[in-house]
Amino acid sequence: SNSNSNSNSNSNKRNDDLNEPNNNDDNITDILGVGPPDPIRFLQLNQQIEAYRNNQQNVPTNFTIERVSNTPDIFILRDFLSIEECDCIIYEASSNINMTQAETVTENDHKSRKHCQVAWIPSSSAGGAGTANSNHDNVINPSTISLVSNLVSSTANIFLSSQIKQNPTTFVEDLQVLRYGLNGEFVLHHDGEPRVLTVIYYINGVANTWFPLASTATARNSSTSSFDDNSINSKEIERGFEYIRNNHKNNLTPQNKGQALKLGKGFKPGTHGVLVKGIGVGDNDVKECNDDSVNNGDNDNNHIAYVKKGDAVAFYNYCIDGSEYKLDWRALHTGLPTTEVDGGVKWIANHWFRLDDLL
């Protein structure tokens, strides 16, 4: 599916001035454009801007974009999908498509992802240029495909740079729809090459996506010029990340639960990194939040980002090291186990935007 967008986005500022760069070093040139484009790259931590997308009926629908991490660049999209659009995706996946047991890229790995079923919906009416796992033998409602294509256009228009959108090796994978049952989880992992951007849609309001190594520091480290948290040993984790990649035949990371958990050892959701958590789910402090506080990003804990049904998270998987593009180890993330408090089920959907020039 072509990532060029026909939808519009209105990037009026909501709070602070967007003219000062945030985490882009002036000495670094992103030739391929793998990072966030203007104006979202100028957002400060917890700052929001208003935007809109044209839905399938070409009616503008408003949503907001909020930065919740400096490295990697992580943004929450609030009210991105309507309740009806969420229900449409769930109905299509559960009714018209044969959901199968979800697998990972690692052969015979049955422990990293538990109690999870998957379905695929084409990202375009042409059937998508998606993944080998895509199954187009099912009869899928054309309106659902149109919805998914609309989401692709909207997210690409906002989150992909002009270089990426114009690059002939850019494409988007088919929409992956996942249903996690009770105790369903996906251990710490990286989305891997050559996925430059990941978008996760929370289509029943349960999230529990945790980025344990994401940085919510608001000032640069004077020696590294990066947003380093004092609570983690960045160099040690980076060495571990590279060791796993360089010592595996497929050069992917991580490859099993043991390797993954070692990188995140000692970290706690809500205390380290960024936890994307559903409103009204889990701890009492979440239950006491109201819609206004979630929509306005009113939250004293930078390590928790609250979401609800129809919200999404977008994050970037690459960073620049000198003149080299590398997978960003801070983009490691996990889907925490689904609990009874969550209602025993979590529905999410994923889009991955790829740039094959990075292979």
Coordinates of C-alpha atoms in Angstrom, one line a residue:
S1 CA 0.0 0.0 0.0
N2 CA 1.3 3.4 -0.9
S3 CA 2.1 5.5 2.2
N4 CA 1.5 8.8 0.5
S5 CA -1.4 10.5 2.2
N6 CA -4.6 12.1 0.8
S7 CA -5.8 13.1 4.3
N8 CA -5.2 16.4 6.0
S9 CA -3.8 17.2 9.4
N10 CA -4.2 20.5 11.2
S11 CA -1.1 21.1 13.4
N12 CA -2.2 24.2 15.4
K13 CA -0.3 24.4 18.6
R14 CA -2.2 23.8 21.8
N15 CA 0.1 25.1 24.5
D16 CA 3.7 26.0 24.2
D17 CA 5.8 27.4 21.3
L18 CA 6.8 24.7 18.8
N19 CA 9.6 26.7 17.2
E20 CA 12.4 25.3 19.4
P21 CA 13.7 21.8 18.5
N22 CA 13.2 19.1 21.1
N23 CA 15.5 16.1 20.8
N24 CA 17.0 16.6 17.4
D25 CA 20.7 17.4 17.6
D26 CA 21.6 20.2 15.1
N27 CA 24.8 18.2 14.2
I28 CA 22.8 15.2 13.1
T29 CA 21.4 15.0 9.6
D30 CA 18.6 12.5 9.1
I31 CA 19.0 12.1 5.3
L32 CA 16.5 9.2 5.1
G33 CA 14.0 11.0 7.4
V34 CA 13.4 8.1 9.8
G35 CA 12.5 10.4 12.7
P36 CA 9.4 12.5 13.3
P37 CA 8.7 15.3 10.8
D38 CA 7.7 18.9 11.5
P39 CA 5.8 20.0 13.6
I40 CA 5.6 17.0 15.9
R41 CA 9.3 16.7 16.3
F42 CA 9.3 20.0 18.1
L43 CA 6.9 18.9 20.7
Q44 CA 8.2 19.0 24.3
L45 CA 7.5 16.2 26.8
N46 CA 3.7 16.1 27.6
Q47 CA 3.0 18.9 25.1
Q48 CA 0.0 18.4 22.8
I49 CA -1.1 19.7 19.4
E50 CA -4.5 19.5 17.9
A51 CA -5.0 17.6 14.6
Y52 CA -7.7 16.1 12.5
R53 CA -8.2 13.3 10.0
N54 CA -10.8 13.0 7.3
N55 CA -12.8 9.8 7.9
Q56 CA -14.3 7.5 5.3
Q57 CA -17.1 10.0 4.7
N58 CA -14.5 12.8 4.2
V59 CA -15.7 14.4 7.5
P60 CA -12.9 15.9 9.6
T61 CA -12.6 14.3 13.0
N62 CA -10.5 16.0 15.7
F63 CA -7.9 14.3 17.8
T64 CA -4.8 15.4 19.7
I65 CA -1.1 14.3 19.6
E66 CA 1.0 14.3 22.8
R67 CA 4.6 13.4 23.2
V68 CA 5.2 11.0 26.1
S69 CA 8.9 10.1 25.5
N70 CA 11.9 11.9 24.2
T71 CA 13.9 8.8 23.2
P72 CA 12.5 7.0 21.5
D73 CA 10.0 9.5 20.1
I74 CA 6.7 8.2 21.4
F75 CA 3.4 10.0 20.8
I76 CA -0.2 9.3 22.0
L77 CA -3.0 9.9 19.6
R78 CA -6.1 10.7 21.6
D79 CA -9.6 10.0 20.1
F80 CA -7.9 8.9 16.8
L81 CA -10.5 6.3 16.1
S82 CA -14.2 6.6 16.8
I83 CA -15.9 3.9 18.9
E84 CA -17.7 2.7 15.8
E85 CA -14.4 2.3 13.9
C86 CA -12.9 0.3 16.8
D87 CA -16.0 -2.0 16.9
C88 CA -15.8 -2.4 13.1
I89 CA -12.2 -3.7 13.3
I90 CA -13.0 -6.1 16.1
Y91 CA -16.2 -7.4 14.4
E92 CA -14.3 -8.0 11.1
A93 CA -11.5 -9.8 12.8
S94 CA -13.7 -12.0 15.0
S95 CA -16.5 -12.6 12.6
N96 CA -15.3 -12.7 9.0
I97 CA -11.7 -13.8 9.4
N98 CA -10.3 -17.1 10.8
M99 CA -8.2 -15.9 13.7
T100 CA -5.2 -18.1 14.3
Q101 CA -2.6 -18.5 17.1
A102 CA -0.2 -15.6 16.9
E103 CA 3.4 -16.4 16.3
T104 CA 6.7 -14.4 16.4
V105 CA 9.5 -14.2 13.9
T106 CA 11.5 -16.7 15.9
E107 CA 10.9 -20.2 14.7
N108 CA 9.3 -22.5 17.3
D109 CA 9.0 -19.7 19.8
H110 CA 5.8 -20.4 21.7
K111 CA 6.7 -18.7 24.9
S112 CA 7.3 -15.0 24.0
R113 CA 3.7 -14.4 23.0
K114 CA 1.0 -16.1 25.1
H115 CA -2.8 -16.6 24.8
C116 CA -3.0 -14.5 21.6
Q117 CA -4.9 -14.8 18.4
V118 CA -4.2 -12.9 15.2
A119 CA -6.1 -11.8 12.1
W120 CA -4.9 -9.7 9.1
I121 CA -6.8 -7.0 7.2
P122 CA -5.4 -5.6 4.0
S123 CA -4.1 -2.1 4.2
S124 CA -5.5 -1.2 0.8
S125 CA -8.1 -2.4 -1.6
A126 CA -5.3 -3.8 -3.8
G127 CA -4.7 -6.4 -1.1
G128 CA -1.7 -4.7 0.4
A129 CA 2.0 -5.3 0.1
G130 CA 1.9 -6.7 3.5
T131 CA 3.5 -9.6 5.3
A132 CA 3.8 -13.3 4.5
N133 CA 1.3 -13.9 7.3
S134 CA -1.4 -12.0 5.6
N135 CA -4.4 -14.2 4.7
H136 CA -6.6 -12.7 1.9
D137 CA -8.6 -15.9 1.3
N138 CA -11.2 -14.5 3.7
V139 CA -14.0 -12.4 2.4
I140 CA -13.5 -9.0 4.1
N141 CA -16.0 -6.2 4.0
P142 CA -14.8 -3.5 1.6
S143 CA -15.8 -0.8 4.0
T144 CA -13.4 -2.2 6.6
I145 CA -10.6 -2.2 4.1
S146 CA -11.4 1.4 3.3
L147 CA -11.3 2.2 7.0
V148 CA -7.8 0.6 7.3
S149 CA -6.6 2.4 4.2
N150 CA -7.9 5.7 5.7
L151 CA -5.9 5.0 8.9
V152 CA -2.7 4.4 6.8
S153 CA -3.1 7.7 5.0
S154 CA -3.8 9.6 8.2
T155 CA -0.9 8.2 10.2
A156 CA 1.5 8.4 7.2
N157 CA 0.6 12.0 6.6
I158 CA 1.4 13.0 10.1
F159 CA 4.2 10.7 11.2
L160 CA 6.2 10.0 8.1
S161 CA 8.7 12.5 6.7
S162 CA 8.5 13.6 3.1
Q163 CA 11.7 11.6 2.4
I164 CA 10.0 8.4 3.6
K165 CA 6.8 9.0 1.8
Q166 CA 8.6 9.7 -1.5
N167 CA 11.0 6.7 -1.1
P168 CA 10.0 3.9 -3.5
T169 CA 11.1 1.3 -0.9
T170 CA 8.6 2.5 1.6
F171 CA 5.4 0.5 2.2
V172 CA 3.0 -0.4 5.0
E173 CA 2.3 -3.9 6.2
D174 CA -1.3 -5.2 6.5
L175 CA -3.1 -4.4 9.7
Q176 CA -2.4 -7.0 12.3
V177 CA -5.4 -7.4 14.7
L178 CA -4.6 -9.2 18.0
R179 CA -6.9 -10.6 20.7
Y180 CA -5.1 -11.4 24.0
G181 CA -7.0 -13.5 26.4
L182 CA -6.6 -13.7 30.2
N183 CA -2.8 -13.7 31.0
G184 CA -2.1 -13.0 27.4
E185 CA 1.3 -11.2 26.9
F186 CA 4.1 -10.4 24.6
V187 CA 7.5 -10.2 26.3
L188 CA 10.0 -7.5 25.8
H189 CA 10.9 -7.2 22.1
H190 CA 11.9 -4.9 19.3
D191 CA 9.8 -4.6 16.1
G192 CA 13.0 -5.0 14.1
E193 CA 14.3 -4.1 10.6
P194 CA 13.3 -2.3 8.5
R195 CA 10.2 -1.0 10.4
V196 CA 10.8 2.7 11.0
L197 CA 7.4 3.5 12.5
T198 CA 4.9 1.4 14.6
V199 CA 1.4 2.5 15.3
I200 CA -0.7 0.5 17.9
Y201 CA -4.5 1.2 18.0
Y202 CA -6.2 0.4 21.3
I203 CA -9.6 -0.8 20.0
N204 CA -11.2 -2.0 23.3
G205 CA -9.4 0.4 25.7
V206 CA -7.0 -2.1 27.2
A207 CA -3.4 -1.2 26.6
N208 CA -0.6 -2.2 29.0
T209 CA 2.1 -1.5 26.5
W210 CA 5.3 -0.8 28.4
F211 CA 8.6 0.8 27.1
P212 CA 10.9 0.1 30.1
L213 CA 13.9 1.9 28.6
A214 CA 12.2 4.9 27.2
S215 CA 13.5 8.2 28.5
T216 CA 11.2 10.9 30.0
A217 CA 14.1 13.1 31.1
T218 CA 13.4 16.7 30.2
A219 CA 17.0 17.9 29.9
R220 CA 20.0 16.6 27.9
N221 CA 22.9 14.8 29.5
S222 CA 25.8 17.3 29.2
S223 CA 28.3 14.6 28.2
T224 CA 26.2 12.6 25.7
S225 CA 23.8 15.4 24.4
S226 CA 21.0 12.8 24.8
F227 CA 18.0 12.5 27.1
D228 CA 19.5 9.9 29.5
D229 CA 17.7 8.8 32.6
N230 CA 19.9 8.5 35.6
S231 CA 18.1 5.4 36.7
I232 CA 19.5 3.2 33.9
N233 CA 23.0 2.3 32.7
S234 CA 22.6 3.2 29.0
K235 CA 25.9 1.9 27.8
E236 CA 25.5 -1.4 29.5
I237 CA 22.0 -2.0 28.0
E238 CA 23.1 -0.8 24.6
R239 CA 26.0 -3.3 24.7
G240 CA 23.6 -6.1 25.7
F241 CA 21.2 -5.1 22.9
E242 CA 24.0 -5.2 20.3
Y243 CA 25.4 -8.4 21.6
I244 CA 22.1 -10.2 21.2
R245 CA 21.8 -8.9 17.6
N246 CA 25.3 -9.6 16.6
N247 CA 25.3 -13.2 17.9
H248 CA 22.1 -14.4 16.3
K249 CA 22.0 -15.9 12.8
N250 CA 19.0 -13.7 11.8
N251 CA 20.4 -10.6 13.5
L252 CA 17.2 -9.9 15.3
T253 CA 16.5 -9.0 18.9
P254 CA 15.5 -10.3 21.3
Q255 CA 15.1 -13.9 20.4
N256 CA 13.6 -15.5 23.5
K257 CA 12.1 -14.6 26.8
G258 CA 15.3 -15.0 28.8
Q259 CA 17.3 -12.6 26.5
A260 CA 14.5 -10.1 26.6
L261 CA 13.9 -10.0 30.3
K262 CA 17.6 -9.7 31.0
L263 CA 17.7 -6.3 29.2
G264 CA 14.7 -5.1 31.3
K265 CA 15.8 -6.6 34.6
G266 CA 15.1 -4.5 37.6
F267 CA 12.7 -2.1 35.9
K268 CA 9.1 -1.6 37.1
P269 CA 6.1 -0.5 35.1
G270 CA 4.9 3.0 36.2
T271 CA 8.3 3.7 37.7
H272 CA 10.7 3.3 34.8
G273 CA 10.2 4.1 31.2
V274 CA 6.7 4.7 29.8
L275 CA 3.7 2.6 30.5
V276 CA 0.7 3.1 28.3
K277 CA -2.3 2.1 30.4
G278 CA -6.0 1.9 29.8
I279 CA -8.2 4.3 31.8
G280 CA -10.4 2.6 34.4
V281 CA -8.1 -0.4 34.3
G282 CA -5.9 -1.6 37.1
D283 CA -4.7 0.7 39.8
N284 CA -7.0 3.0 41.8
D285 CA -5.2 6.1 40.4
V286 CA -6.2 5.0 36.9
K287 CA -9.8 4.4 37.9
E288 CA -10.1 7.9 39.4
C289 CA -9.1 9.6 36.2
N290 CA -11.9 11.1 34.2
D291 CA -12.1 11.6 30.5
D292 CA -11.0 15.3 30.7
S293 CA -7.9 14.5 32.6
V294 CA -6.9 11.8 30.1
N295 CA -7.6 13.9 27.1
N296 CA -5.7 16.9 28.5
G297 CA -2.7 14.8 29.5
D298 CA -3.1 15.9 33.2
N299 CA -0.8 13.4 34.9
D300 CA 1.9 14.0 37.4
N301 CA 3.7 10.7 36.6
N302 CA 5.7 11.0 33.4
H303 CA 6.1 7.2 33.5
I304 CA 2.4 6.5 32.8
A305 CA 0.4 7.6 29.8
Y306 CA -3.3 6.9 30.2
V307 CA -5.4 5.9 27.1
K308 CA -8.9 4.8 26.3
K309 CA -10.8 3.1 23.5
G310 CA -10.0 4.8 20.2
D311 CA -6.6 6.1 21.3
A312 CA -3.3 5.0 19.7
V313 CA 0.4 5.1 20.2
A314 CA 3.0 5.9 17.5
F315 CA 6.7 5.3 18.0
Y316 CA 9.9 5.3 16.0
N317 CA 12.3 2.3 15.9
Y318 CA 15.5 3.8 14.5
C319 CA 18.0 6.3 15.8
I320 CA 21.1 7.9 14.2
D321 CA 24.6 7.1 15.6
G322 CA 26.9 9.5 13.8
S323 CA 26.2 8.7 10.1
E324 CA 24.8 5.3 10.8
Y325 CA 21.1 4.3 11.2
K326 CA 20.6 1.8 14.0
L327 CA 17.7 0.1 15.7
D328 CA 17.0 2.1 18.8
W329 CA 17.3 -0.1 21.9
R330 CA 15.1 2.3 23.8
A331 CA 12.2 1.2 21.5
L332 CA 12.1 -2.2 23.2
H333 CA 8.6 -2.7 24.5
T334 CA 6.3 -5.4 26.0
G335 CA 2.6 -6.2 26.1
L336 CA 2.1 -6.9 29.9
P337 CA -0.2 -9.8 30.9
T338 CA -3.9 -9.2 30.5
T339 CA -5.7 -9.4 33.9
E340 CA -9.2 -10.0 35.2
V341 CA -9.3 -6.3 36.0
D342 CA -8.9 -5.7 32.3
G343 CA -12.0 -7.8 31.6
G344 CA -9.8 -10.7 30.6
V345 CA -9.4 -9.6 27.0
K346 CA -7.3 -7.1 25.1
W347 CA -7.9 -6.1 21.5
I348 CA -5.2 -4.1 19.7
A349 CA -4.3 -3.5 16.1
N350 CA -0.8 -2.7 14.6
H351 CA 0.5 -1.0 11.6
W352 CA 4.2 -1.1 10.6
F353 CA 5.7 1.3 8.1
R354 CA 8.8 -0.1 6.5
L355 CA 11.8 1.4 4.6
D356 CA 13.6 -1.4 2.7
D357 CA 16.5 0.9 2.0
L358 CA 17.6 0.2 5.6
L359 CA 18.0 -3.5 4.9

